[in-house]
GROMACS .gro file of C-alpha atoms in nm:
model
  173
    1MET     CA    1  -6.717   2.466  -2.236
    2ILE     CA    2  -6.646   2.830  -2.163
    3ILE     CA    3  -6.668   3.085  -2.444
    4GLY     CA    4  -6.542   3.444  -2.423
    5ILE     CA    5  -6.686   3.712  -2.649
    6GLY     CA    6  -6.506   4.046  -2.656
    7GLY     CA    7  -6.524   4.355  -2.867
    8CYS     CA    8  -6.604   4.721  -2.866
    9SER     CA    9  -6.925   4.867  -2.729
   10ARG     CA   10  -7.217   4.817  -2.970
   11SER     CA   11  -7.029   4.559  -3.182
   12GLY     CA   12  -7.279   4.274  -3.138
   13LYS     CA   13  -7.134   4.083  -2.841
   14THR     CA   14  -7.466   4.037  -2.661
   15THR     CA   15  -7.646   3.942  -2.981
   16LEU     CA   16  -7.382   3.678  -3.051
   17ALA     CA   17  -7.398   3.547  -2.693
   18GLU     CA   18  -7.776   3.510  -2.711
   19THR     CA   19  -7.753   3.347  -3.054
   20LEU     CA   20  -7.500   3.095  -2.924
   21VAL     CA   21  -7.715   3.014  -2.621
   22TRP     CA   22  -8.006   2.929  -2.851
   23HIS     CA   23  -7.775   2.739  -3.087
   24TYR     CA   24  -7.659   2.512  -2.805
   25ARG     CA   25  -8.010   2.471  -2.668
   26THR     CA   26  -8.125   2.344  -3.009
   27GLN     CA   27  -7.845   2.089  -2.974
   28ASN     CA   28  -8.004   1.972  -2.644
   29LYS     CA   29  -7.725   2.129  -2.440
   30THR     CA   30  -7.762   2.362  -2.145
   31ALA     CA   31  -7.617   2.706  -2.207
   32ILE     CA   32  -7.611   3.039  -2.028
   33ALA     CA   33  -7.475   3.385  -2.111
   34LEU     CA   34  -7.308   3.596  -1.845
   35HIS     CA   35  -7.253   3.966  -1.899
   36GLN     CA   36  -6.942   4.141  -1.775
   37ASP     CA   37  -7.155   4.445  -1.685
   38ASP     CA   38  -7.325   4.236  -1.415
   39PHE     CA   39  -6.991   4.204  -1.234
   40VAL     CA   40  -6.904   4.572  -1.198
   41LYS     CA   41  -6.776   4.671  -0.855
   42LYS     CA   42  -6.968   4.893  -0.614
   43ILE     CA   43  -7.000   5.249  -0.740
   44LYS     CA   44  -6.771   5.385  -0.465
   45GLU     CA   45  -6.496   5.142  -0.577
   46LEU     CA   46  -6.498   5.242  -0.944
   47PRO     CA   47  -6.215   5.444  -1.096
   48LEU     CA   48  -6.310   5.794  -1.205
   49ILE     CA   49  -6.279   5.985  -1.530
   50GLN     CA   50  -6.366   6.357  -1.511
   51ASN     CA   51  -6.539   6.293  -1.176
   52GLN     CA   52  -6.761   6.022  -1.327
   53ALA     CA   53  -6.752   5.645  -1.284
   54ASP     CA   54  -6.522   5.486  -1.541
   55TRP     CA   55  -6.694   5.163  -1.646
   56GLU     CA   56  -6.441   5.118  -1.927
   57HIS     CA   57  -6.142   5.036  -1.707
   58PRO     CA   58  -6.047   4.683  -1.594
   59ALA     CA   59  -6.041   4.807  -1.233
   60SER     CA   60  -6.420   4.850  -1.258
   61VAL     CA   61  -6.480   4.474  -1.293
   62ASP     CA   62  -6.478   4.232  -0.999
   63PHE     CA   63  -6.284   3.962  -1.181
   64ALA     CA   64  -6.262   3.743  -0.870
   65LEU     CA   65  -6.642   3.732  -0.843
   66LEU     CA   66  -6.670   3.678  -1.217
   67GLN     CA   67  -6.427   3.386  -1.197
   68LYS     CA   68  -6.633   3.229  -0.916
   69ALA     CA   69  -6.955   3.273  -1.114
   70ILE     CA   70  -6.809   3.113  -1.425
   71MET     CA   71  -6.682   2.814  -1.227
   72PHE     CA   72  -7.018   2.782  -1.049
   73PHE     CA   73  -7.218   2.785  -1.373
   74ASN     CA   74  -6.965   2.561  -1.546
   75GLU     CA   75  -7.061   2.288  -1.296
   76SER     CA   76  -7.427   2.294  -1.407
   77PHE     CA   77  -7.422   2.404  -1.773
   78ASP     CA   78  -7.267   2.246  -2.080
   79VAL     CA   79  -7.176   2.590  -2.216
   80VAL     CA   80  -7.104   2.914  -2.029
   81ILE     CA   81  -7.067   3.226  -2.244
   82LEU     CA   82  -6.913   3.547  -2.111
   83GLU     CA   83  -6.947   3.866  -2.309
   84GLY     CA   84  -6.817   4.217  -2.250
   85ILE     CA   85  -6.570   4.478  -2.359
   86LEU     CA   86  -6.316   4.373  -2.097
   87VAL     CA   87  -6.342   3.992  -2.115
   88PHE     CA   88  -5.978   3.969  -2.228
   89ALA     CA   89  -5.842   4.224  -1.976
   90ASP     CA   90  -5.766   3.969  -1.702
   91ALA     CA   91  -5.493   3.713  -1.768
   92GLN     CA   92  -5.641   3.461  -1.523
   93MET     CA   93  -5.982   3.482  -1.693
   94ASN     CA   94  -5.822   3.417  -2.032
   95LEU     CA   95  -5.703   3.077  -1.909
   96ASN     CA   96  -6.066   2.966  -1.868
   97TYR     CA   97  -6.178   3.007  -2.229
   98ASP     CA   98  -6.209   2.702  -2.451
   99CYS     CA   99  -6.273   2.935  -2.743
  100CYS     CA  100  -6.326   3.303  -2.806
  101PHE     CA  101  -6.489   3.542  -3.044
  102PHE     CA  102  -6.378   3.898  -3.106
  103THR     CA  103  -6.628   4.130  -3.273
  104THR     CA  104  -6.492   4.424  -3.469
  105ILE     CA  105  -6.649   4.745  -3.594
  106SER     CA  106  -6.506   5.069  -3.725
  107LYS     CA  107  -6.479   5.379  -3.509
  108GLU     CA  108  -6.737   5.542  -3.736
  109THR     CA  109  -6.986   5.260  -3.678
  110PHE     CA  110  -6.915   5.270  -3.304
  111TYR     CA  111  -6.995   5.642  -3.295
  112LYS     CA  112  -7.308   5.601  -3.505
  113ARG     CA  113  -7.443   5.318  -3.288
  114ARG     CA  114  -7.355   5.487  -2.958
  115LEU     CA  115  -7.514   5.814  -3.066
  116ALA     CA  116  -7.833   5.623  -3.156
  117GLU     CA  117  -7.832   5.466  -2.807
  118THR     CA  118  -8.079   5.640  -2.578
  119ARG     CA  119  -8.065   5.444  -2.251
  120TRP     CA  120  -7.787   5.665  -2.106
  121GLY     CA  121  -7.912   5.992  -2.250
  122LYS     CA  122  -7.692   6.209  -2.469
  123GLU     CA  123  -7.329   6.117  -2.411
  124PRO     CA  124  -7.066   6.392  -2.449
  125GLU     CA  125  -6.808   6.365  -2.725
  126TRP     CA  126  -6.520   6.333  -2.478
  127PHE     CA  127  -6.688   6.030  -2.320
  128LEU     CA  128  -6.742   5.853  -2.653
  129GLU     CA  129  -6.376   5.910  -2.734
  130HIS     CA  130  -6.283   5.773  -2.390
  131VAL     CA  131  -6.491   5.458  -2.449
  132TRP     CA  132  -6.321   5.402  -2.785
  133GLU     CA  133  -5.970   5.466  -2.648
  134SER     CA  134  -6.036   5.238  -2.348
  135PHE     CA  135  -6.146   4.962  -2.585
  136LEU     CA  136  -5.823   5.001  -2.782
  137LYS     CA  137  -5.618   4.998  -2.462
  138TYR     CA  138  -5.796   4.731  -2.254
  139GLY     CA  139  -6.036   4.544  -2.479
  140GLN     CA  140  -5.798   4.376  -2.723
  141PRO     CA  141  -5.746   4.001  -2.701
  142PRO     CA  142  -5.396   3.888  -2.604
  143LEU     CA  143  -5.182   3.763  -2.890
  144ASN     CA  144  -5.140   3.420  -2.730
  145ILE     CA  145  -5.509   3.340  -2.690
  146GLU     CA  146  -5.606   3.015  -2.858
  147ASN     CA  147  -5.916   2.918  -3.056
  148MET     CA  148  -6.012   3.274  -3.150
  149MET     CA  149  -6.251   3.369  -3.429
  150VAL     CA  150  -6.268   3.734  -3.536
  151LEU     CA  151  -6.612   3.844  -3.654
  152ASP     CA  152  -6.715   4.149  -3.853
  153GLY     CA  153  -6.974   4.326  -3.636
  154GLU     CA  154  -7.064   4.554  -3.924
  155ASN     CA  155  -7.257   4.271  -4.093
  156PRO     CA  156  -7.491   3.992  -3.981
  157TYR     CA  157  -7.306   3.697  -3.836
  158GLN     CA  158  -7.264   3.395  -4.062
  159MET     CA  159  -7.377   3.115  -3.830
  160GLU     CA  160  -7.255   2.847  -4.072
  161LYS     CA  161  -6.897   2.970  -4.030
  162ILE     CA  162  -6.937   3.007  -3.655
  163GLU     CA  163  -7.075   2.653  -3.626
  164GLU     CA  164  -6.788   2.523  -3.841
  165PHE     CA  165  -6.539   2.697  -3.610
  166LEU     CA  166  -6.704   2.544  -3.304
  167ARG     CA  167  -6.699   2.198  -3.461
  168HIS     CA  168  -6.334   2.247  -3.553
  169ILE     CA  169  -6.233   2.305  -3.193
  170GLY     CA  170  -6.412   1.984  -3.105
  171ASN     CA  171  -6.689   2.118  -2.886
  172GLY     CA  172  -6.951   2.254  -3.121
  173GLN     CA  173  -7.166   1.949  -3.181
   0.00000   0.00000   0.00000
């Protein structure tokens, strides 16, 4: 089973991926989470925005390598989970997902959470706006994607509903 988790930066994608890994492990299944950020191209190959690397653009992700990794892990694990802001940006990748989650937060919450983030230092206002606009442009799930559950990233996830969704698609035992 391959699960895609998309959504805006700081909307809870990684938390959900880790929660699902542990959920499946308690069901005696093997599960692994892959992170889109681990498949970013070499720095010299990244598109630029104001002379800085643009990590928010689909051209920054090596989707061919990501596809190979998913297929490789799918051979050895019962469940492979991919999370990232651009997990729905590649049409070929979208064909792999057995089910998907899309985490949503408001622009205000995005700003609040990103401003509280300290690992990148203080981010300029223009960059935060670029991240948000890139999410709106490239991070939305396609309309034809099947087995999608939208989750409110403003509140704690309701695992009972998530488990019910997974059971409903026939793979969540």
